Tab-separated table of C-alpha atoms and ligand atoms in Angstrom:
chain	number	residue	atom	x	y	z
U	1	UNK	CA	6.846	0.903	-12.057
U	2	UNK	CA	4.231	1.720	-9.660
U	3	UNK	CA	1.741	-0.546	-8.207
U	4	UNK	CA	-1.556	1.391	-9.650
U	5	UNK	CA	-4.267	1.778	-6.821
U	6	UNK	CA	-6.745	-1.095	-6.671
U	7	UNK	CA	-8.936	-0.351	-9.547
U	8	UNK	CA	-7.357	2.594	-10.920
U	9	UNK	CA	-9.704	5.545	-9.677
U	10	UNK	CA	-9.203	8.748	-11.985
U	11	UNK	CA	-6.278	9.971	-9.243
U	12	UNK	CA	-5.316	13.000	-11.130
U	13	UNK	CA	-2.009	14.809	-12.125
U	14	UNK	CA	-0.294	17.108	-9.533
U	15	UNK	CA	-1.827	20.704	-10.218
U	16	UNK	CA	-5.073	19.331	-11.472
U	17	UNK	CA	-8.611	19.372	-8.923
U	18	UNK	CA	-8.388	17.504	-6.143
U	19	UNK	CA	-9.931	14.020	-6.096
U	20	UNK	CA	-10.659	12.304	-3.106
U	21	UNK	CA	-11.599	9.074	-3.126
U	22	UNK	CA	-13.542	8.213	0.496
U	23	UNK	CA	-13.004	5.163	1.913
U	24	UNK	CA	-16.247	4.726	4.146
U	25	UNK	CA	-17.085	2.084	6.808
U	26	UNK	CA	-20.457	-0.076	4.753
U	27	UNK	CA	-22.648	1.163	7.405
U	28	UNK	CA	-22.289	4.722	5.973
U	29	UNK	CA	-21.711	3.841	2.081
U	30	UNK	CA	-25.221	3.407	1.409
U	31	UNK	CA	-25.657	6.904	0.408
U	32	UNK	CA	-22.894	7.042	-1.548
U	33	UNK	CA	-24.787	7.260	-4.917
U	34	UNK	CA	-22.697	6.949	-7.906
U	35	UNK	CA	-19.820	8.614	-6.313
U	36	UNK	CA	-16.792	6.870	-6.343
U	37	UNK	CA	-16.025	5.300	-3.348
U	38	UNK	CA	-14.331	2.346	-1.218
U	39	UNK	CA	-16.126	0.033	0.963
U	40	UNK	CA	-14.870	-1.213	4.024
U	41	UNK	CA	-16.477	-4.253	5.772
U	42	UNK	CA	-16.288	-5.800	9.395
U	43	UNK	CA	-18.567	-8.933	9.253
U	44	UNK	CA	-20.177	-11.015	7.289
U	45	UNK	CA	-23.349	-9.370	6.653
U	46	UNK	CA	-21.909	-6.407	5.221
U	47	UNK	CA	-19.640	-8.517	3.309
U	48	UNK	CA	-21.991	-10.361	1.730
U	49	UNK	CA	-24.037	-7.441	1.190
U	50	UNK	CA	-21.828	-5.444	-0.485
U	51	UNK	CA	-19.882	-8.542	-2.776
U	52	UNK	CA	-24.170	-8.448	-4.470
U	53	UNK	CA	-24.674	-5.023	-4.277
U	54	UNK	CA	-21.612	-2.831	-5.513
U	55	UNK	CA	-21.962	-0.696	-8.288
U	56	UNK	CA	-19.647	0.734	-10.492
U	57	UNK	CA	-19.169	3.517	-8.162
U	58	UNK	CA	-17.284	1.043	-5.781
U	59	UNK	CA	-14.089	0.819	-6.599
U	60	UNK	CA	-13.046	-1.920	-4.261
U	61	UNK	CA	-14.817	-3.510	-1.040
U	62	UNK	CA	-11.832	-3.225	1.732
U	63	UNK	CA	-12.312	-6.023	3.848
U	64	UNK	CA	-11.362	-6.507	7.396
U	65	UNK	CA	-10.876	-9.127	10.500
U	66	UNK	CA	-12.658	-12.101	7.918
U	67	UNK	CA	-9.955	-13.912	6.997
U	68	UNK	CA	-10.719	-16.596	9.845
U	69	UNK	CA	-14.217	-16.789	8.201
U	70	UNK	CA	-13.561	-19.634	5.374
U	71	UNK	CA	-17.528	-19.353	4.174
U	72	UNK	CA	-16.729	-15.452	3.677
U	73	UNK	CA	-14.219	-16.611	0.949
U	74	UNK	CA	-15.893	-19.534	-0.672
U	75	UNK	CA	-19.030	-16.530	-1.533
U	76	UNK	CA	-16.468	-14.556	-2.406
U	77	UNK	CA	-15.371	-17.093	-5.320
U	78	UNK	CA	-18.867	-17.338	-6.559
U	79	UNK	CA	-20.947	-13.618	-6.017
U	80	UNK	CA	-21.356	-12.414	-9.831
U	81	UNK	CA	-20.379	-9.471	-8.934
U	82	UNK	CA	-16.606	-8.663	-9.759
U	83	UNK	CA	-15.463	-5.664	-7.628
U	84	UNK	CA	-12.641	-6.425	-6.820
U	85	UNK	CA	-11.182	-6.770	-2.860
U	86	UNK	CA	-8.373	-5.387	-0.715
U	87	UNK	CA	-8.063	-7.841	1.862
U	88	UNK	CA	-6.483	-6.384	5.135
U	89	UNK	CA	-4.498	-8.800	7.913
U	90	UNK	CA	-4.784	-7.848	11.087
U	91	UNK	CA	-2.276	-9.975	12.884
U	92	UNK	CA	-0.170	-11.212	10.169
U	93	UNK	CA	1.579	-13.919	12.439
U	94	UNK	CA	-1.666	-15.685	13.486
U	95	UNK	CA	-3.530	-15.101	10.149
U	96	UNK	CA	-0.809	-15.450	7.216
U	97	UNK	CA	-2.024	-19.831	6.705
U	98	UNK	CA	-5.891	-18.865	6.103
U	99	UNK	CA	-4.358	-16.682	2.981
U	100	UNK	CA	-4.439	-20.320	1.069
U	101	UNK	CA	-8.872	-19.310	1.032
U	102	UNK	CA	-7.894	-16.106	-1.032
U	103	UNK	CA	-6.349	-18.294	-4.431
U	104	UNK	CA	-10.317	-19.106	-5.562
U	105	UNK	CA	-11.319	-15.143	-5.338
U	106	UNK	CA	-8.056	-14.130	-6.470
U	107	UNK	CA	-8.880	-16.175	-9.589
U	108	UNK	CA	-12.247	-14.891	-9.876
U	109	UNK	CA	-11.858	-11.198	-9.041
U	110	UNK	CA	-9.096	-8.304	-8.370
U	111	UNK	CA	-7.648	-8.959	-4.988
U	112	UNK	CA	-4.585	-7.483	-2.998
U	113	UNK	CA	-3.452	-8.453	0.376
U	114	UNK	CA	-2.829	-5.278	2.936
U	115	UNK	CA	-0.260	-6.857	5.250
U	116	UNK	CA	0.710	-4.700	8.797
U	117	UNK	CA	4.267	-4.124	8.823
U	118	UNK	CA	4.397	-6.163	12.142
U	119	UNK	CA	6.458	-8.817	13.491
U	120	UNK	CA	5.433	-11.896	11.696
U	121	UNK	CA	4.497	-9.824	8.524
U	122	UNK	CA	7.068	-12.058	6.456
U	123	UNK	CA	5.990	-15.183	6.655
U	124	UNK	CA	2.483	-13.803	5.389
U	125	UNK	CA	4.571	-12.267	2.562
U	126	UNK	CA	6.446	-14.741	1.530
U	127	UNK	CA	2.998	-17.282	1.166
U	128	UNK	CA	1.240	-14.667	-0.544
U	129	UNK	CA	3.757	-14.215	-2.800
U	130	UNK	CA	3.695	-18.122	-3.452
U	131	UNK	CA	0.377	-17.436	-4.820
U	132	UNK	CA	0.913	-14.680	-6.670
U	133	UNK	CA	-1.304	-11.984	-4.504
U	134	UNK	CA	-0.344	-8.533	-5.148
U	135	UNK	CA	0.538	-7.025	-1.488
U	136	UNK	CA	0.765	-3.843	0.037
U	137	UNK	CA	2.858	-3.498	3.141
U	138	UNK	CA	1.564	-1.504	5.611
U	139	UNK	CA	4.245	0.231	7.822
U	140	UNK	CA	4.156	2.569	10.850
U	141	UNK	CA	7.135	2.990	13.189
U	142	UNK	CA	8.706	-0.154	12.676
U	143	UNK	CA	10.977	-1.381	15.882
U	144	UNK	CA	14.086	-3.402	15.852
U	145	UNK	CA	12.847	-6.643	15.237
U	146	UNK	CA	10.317	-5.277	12.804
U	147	UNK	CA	13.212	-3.479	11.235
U	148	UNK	CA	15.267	-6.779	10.526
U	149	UNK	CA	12.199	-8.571	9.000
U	150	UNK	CA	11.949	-5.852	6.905
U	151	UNK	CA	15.438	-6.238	5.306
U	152	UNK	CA	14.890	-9.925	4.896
U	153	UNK	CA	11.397	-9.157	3.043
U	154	UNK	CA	13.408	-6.734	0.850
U	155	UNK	CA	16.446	-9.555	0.238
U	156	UNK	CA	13.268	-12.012	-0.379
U	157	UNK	CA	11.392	-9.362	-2.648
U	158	UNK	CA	14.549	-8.427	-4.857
U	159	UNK	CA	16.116	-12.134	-5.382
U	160	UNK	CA	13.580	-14.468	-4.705
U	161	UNK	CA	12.209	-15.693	-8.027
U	162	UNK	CA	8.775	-16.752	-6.285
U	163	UNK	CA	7.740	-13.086	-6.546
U	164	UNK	CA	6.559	-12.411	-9.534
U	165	UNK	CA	3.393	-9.416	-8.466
U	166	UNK	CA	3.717	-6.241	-7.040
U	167	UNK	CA	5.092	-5.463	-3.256
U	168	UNK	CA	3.682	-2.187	-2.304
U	169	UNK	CA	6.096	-0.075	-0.557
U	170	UNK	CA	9.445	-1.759	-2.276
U	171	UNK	CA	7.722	-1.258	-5.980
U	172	UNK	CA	7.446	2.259	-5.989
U	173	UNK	CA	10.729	2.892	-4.112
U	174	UNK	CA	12.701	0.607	-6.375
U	175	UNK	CA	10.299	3.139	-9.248
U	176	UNK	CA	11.344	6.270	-7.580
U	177	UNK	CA	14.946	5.265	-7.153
U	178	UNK	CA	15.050	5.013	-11.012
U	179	UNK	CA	13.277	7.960	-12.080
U	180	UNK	CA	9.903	6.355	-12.285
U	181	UNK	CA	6.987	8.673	-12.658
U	182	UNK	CA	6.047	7.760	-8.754
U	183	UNK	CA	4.979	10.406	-6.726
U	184	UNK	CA	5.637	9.486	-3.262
U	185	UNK	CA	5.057	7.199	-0.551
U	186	UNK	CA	1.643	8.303	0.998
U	187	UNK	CA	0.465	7.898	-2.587
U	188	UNK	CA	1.677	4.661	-2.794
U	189	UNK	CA	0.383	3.389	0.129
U	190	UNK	CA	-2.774	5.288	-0.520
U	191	UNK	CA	-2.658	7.588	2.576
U	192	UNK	CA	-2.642	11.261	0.743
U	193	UNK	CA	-5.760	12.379	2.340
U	194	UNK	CA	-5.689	15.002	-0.379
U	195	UNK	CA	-6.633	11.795	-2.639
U	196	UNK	CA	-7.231	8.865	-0.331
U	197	UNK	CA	-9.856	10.064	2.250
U	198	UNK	CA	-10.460	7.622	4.994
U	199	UNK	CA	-13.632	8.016	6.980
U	200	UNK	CA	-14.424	6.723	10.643
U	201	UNK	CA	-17.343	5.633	11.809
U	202	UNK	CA	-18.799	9.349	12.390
U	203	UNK	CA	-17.752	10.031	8.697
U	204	UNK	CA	-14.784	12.330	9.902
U	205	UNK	CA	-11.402	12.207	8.041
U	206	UNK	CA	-9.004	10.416	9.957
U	207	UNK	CA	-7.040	12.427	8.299
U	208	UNK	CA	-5.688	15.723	8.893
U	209	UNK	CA	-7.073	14.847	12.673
U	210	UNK	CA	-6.843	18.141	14.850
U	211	UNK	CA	-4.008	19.577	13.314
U	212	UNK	CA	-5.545	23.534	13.674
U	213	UNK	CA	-5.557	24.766	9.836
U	214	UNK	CA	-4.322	21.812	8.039
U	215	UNK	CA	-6.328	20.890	5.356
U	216	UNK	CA	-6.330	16.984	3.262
U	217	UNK	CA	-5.403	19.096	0.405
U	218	UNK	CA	-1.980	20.515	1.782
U	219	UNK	CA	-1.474	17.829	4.500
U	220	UNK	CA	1.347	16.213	3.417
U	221	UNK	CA	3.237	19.155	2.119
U	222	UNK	CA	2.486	21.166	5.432
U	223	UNK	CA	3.687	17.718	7.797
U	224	UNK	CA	6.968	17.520	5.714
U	225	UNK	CA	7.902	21.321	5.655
U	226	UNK	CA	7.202	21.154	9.208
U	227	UNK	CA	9.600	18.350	9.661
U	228	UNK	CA	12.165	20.419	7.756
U	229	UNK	CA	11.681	24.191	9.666
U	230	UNK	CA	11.823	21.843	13.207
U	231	UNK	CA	15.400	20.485	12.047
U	232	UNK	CA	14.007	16.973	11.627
U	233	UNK	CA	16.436	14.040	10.740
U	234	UNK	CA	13.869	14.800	7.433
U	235	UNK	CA	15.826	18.264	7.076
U	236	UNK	CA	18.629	16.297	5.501
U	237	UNK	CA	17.366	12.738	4.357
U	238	UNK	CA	17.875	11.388	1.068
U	239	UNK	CA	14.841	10.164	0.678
U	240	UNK	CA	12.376	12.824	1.917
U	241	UNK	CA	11.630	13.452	-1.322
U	242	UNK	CA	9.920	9.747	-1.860
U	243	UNK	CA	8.994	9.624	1.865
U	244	UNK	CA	7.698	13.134	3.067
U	245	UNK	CA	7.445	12.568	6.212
U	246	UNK	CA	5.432	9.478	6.325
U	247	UNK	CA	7.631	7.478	9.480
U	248	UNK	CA	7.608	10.400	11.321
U	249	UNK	CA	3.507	9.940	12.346
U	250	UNK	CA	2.201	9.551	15.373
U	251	UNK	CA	5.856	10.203	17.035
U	252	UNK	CA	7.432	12.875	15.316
U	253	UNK	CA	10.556	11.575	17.467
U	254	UNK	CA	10.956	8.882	16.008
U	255	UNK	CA	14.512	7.595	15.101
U	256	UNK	CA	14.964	6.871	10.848
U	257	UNK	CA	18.101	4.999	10.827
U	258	UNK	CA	16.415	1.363	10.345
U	259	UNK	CA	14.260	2.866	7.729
U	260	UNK	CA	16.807	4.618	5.686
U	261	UNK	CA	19.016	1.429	5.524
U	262	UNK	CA	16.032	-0.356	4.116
U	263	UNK	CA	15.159	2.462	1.869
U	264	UNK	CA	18.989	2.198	1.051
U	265	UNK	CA	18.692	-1.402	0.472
U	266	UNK	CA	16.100	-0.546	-2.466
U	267	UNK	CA	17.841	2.338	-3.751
U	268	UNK	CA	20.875	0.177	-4.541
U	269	UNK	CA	19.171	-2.340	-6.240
U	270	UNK	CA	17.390	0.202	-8.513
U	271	UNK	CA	21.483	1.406	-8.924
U	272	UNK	CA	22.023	-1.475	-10.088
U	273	UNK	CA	18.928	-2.430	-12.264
U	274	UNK	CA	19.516	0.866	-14.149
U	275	UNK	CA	23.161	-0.324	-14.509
U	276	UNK	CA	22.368	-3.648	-16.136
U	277	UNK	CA	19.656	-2.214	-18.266
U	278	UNK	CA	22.153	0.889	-19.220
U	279	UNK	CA	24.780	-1.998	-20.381
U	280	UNK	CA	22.386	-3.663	-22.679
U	281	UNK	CA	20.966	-1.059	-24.021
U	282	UNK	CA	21.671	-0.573	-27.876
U	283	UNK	CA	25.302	1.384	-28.150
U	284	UNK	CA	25.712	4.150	-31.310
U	285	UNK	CA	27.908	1.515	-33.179
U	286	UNK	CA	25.659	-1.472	-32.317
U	287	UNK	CA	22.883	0.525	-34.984
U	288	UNK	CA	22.702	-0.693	-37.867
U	289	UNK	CA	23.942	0.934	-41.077
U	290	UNK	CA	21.431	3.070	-43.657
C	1	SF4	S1	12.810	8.209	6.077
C	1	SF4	FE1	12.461	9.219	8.049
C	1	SF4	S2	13.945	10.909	8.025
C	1	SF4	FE2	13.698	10.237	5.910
C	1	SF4	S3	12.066	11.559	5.088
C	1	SF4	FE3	11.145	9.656	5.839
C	1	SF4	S4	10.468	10.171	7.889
C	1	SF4	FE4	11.963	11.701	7.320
């Protein structure tokens, strides 16, 4: 059940190479080659740059801060080129009406909405759901009044029949939760530096950032059996095996409790999905004879 990464890049099984996929600002893509990579624009220029000149090698243009630029979109709907686009909200609150410019691109091109997990964030789910834009949700350390949203977006995202495309983090929970061949949650959200390398400006990883030793390779297996040996609320959550970790950066003190209930939330739905797919499943005397 998991929501595949933009464009598919080859991300390889567990115990194969390493594949990391760099995800460069434009100003330092140019020498990419025909390396695989992801784009990520700031302004118009770039944009419109890169929407003409993308090769193959690009597997998606990440765009950011343009959603306020309606002439970014209408090129967008047009450019012959089809790479397709991860568009990323900064403020969900004050941005989520302009997603009504994204329906034209979505219909000409691959397109997913990266949504902060940040006060507002629902209302920006809930419309881009209405127009059936695949999202990714984007959480840190949520507080208590992100925390509440977040259970409403999971109520909206299991019963609402509006949604009806993938909602990155819930899909690969709800996949996980019922033995789905996810691995975890940094994967999901595309933050395994091991596979997802994100570049700044200098071309440094942002990831693993001065941790002496660490390496993108064993990042996320080092930060969770660090978690563990320091007696972490990790140590003994159910979930660490879908989460590793992942709400315990930048404050390693911060509290899980919100998060698990959410994470709960989504477990007992998949409970229950299993159930109901368990009950109709054919039964030994329902086959029919020889
Ligand atoms: S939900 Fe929190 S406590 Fe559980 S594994 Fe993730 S970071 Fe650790």
């Amino acid at each position: 059940m998991d929501q595949p990464p933009l464009t598919e890049p080859a991300v390889p099984d567990s115990g194969t190479a390493r594949y990391e996929l760099p995800i460069l600002p434009a100003a330092s893509a140019g020498g990419m080659g025909s390396e695989d990579c992801v784009v990520v624009v700031r302004n118009l220029g770039e944009f419109h740059h890169w929407l003409r000149q993308a090769t193959p090698a690009v597997q998606w243009i990440q765009v950011e801060g343009l959603l306020d630029q309606p002439e970014a979109w209408i090129d967008a709907a047009r450019a012959p080129n089809d790479v397709a686009l991860d568009v990323v909200m900064s403020d969900p609150l004050v941005e989520y009406p302009m997603l009504y410019r994204l329906v034209d691109v979505h219909n000409a091109r691959g397109l997913r909405v990266t949504i902060p997990l940040r006060t507002g964030f629902l209302k920006a789910l809930r419309l881009a759901a209405a127009l059936h834009l695949p999202v990714r949700l984007l959480p840190q350390q949520p507080d208590e009044e992100e925390l509440g949203e977040l259970m409403e977006a999971i109520h909206f995202y299991l019963h609402d029949p509006m949604v009806d495309t993938p909602v990155e983090f819930f899909h690969s929970a709800l996949g996980w939760s019922t033995g789905g061949s996810i691995t975890d949650l940094w994967l999901a959200l595309e933050r395994d530096p091991a596979v997802f390398q994100q570049l700044d400006d200098a071309g440094k990883p942002l990831l693993p950032a001065d941790r002496p030793g660490a390496t993108a390779e064993t990042f996320v297996s080092d930060h969770i059996e660090q978690l563990r040996r320091d007696r972490s609320e990790c140590a003994t959550c159910s979930w660490s095996a879908f989460c590793r970790g992942y709400f315990k950066l930048p404050d390693p003190g911060y509290s899980c409790g919100g998060i698990v209930k959410a994470l709960d939330l989504l477990g007992a739905a998949a409970t229950e999905i299993a159930t109901e797919i368990g009950d109709f499943a054919p039964q030994p005397e329902d086959e029919m004879p020889n």
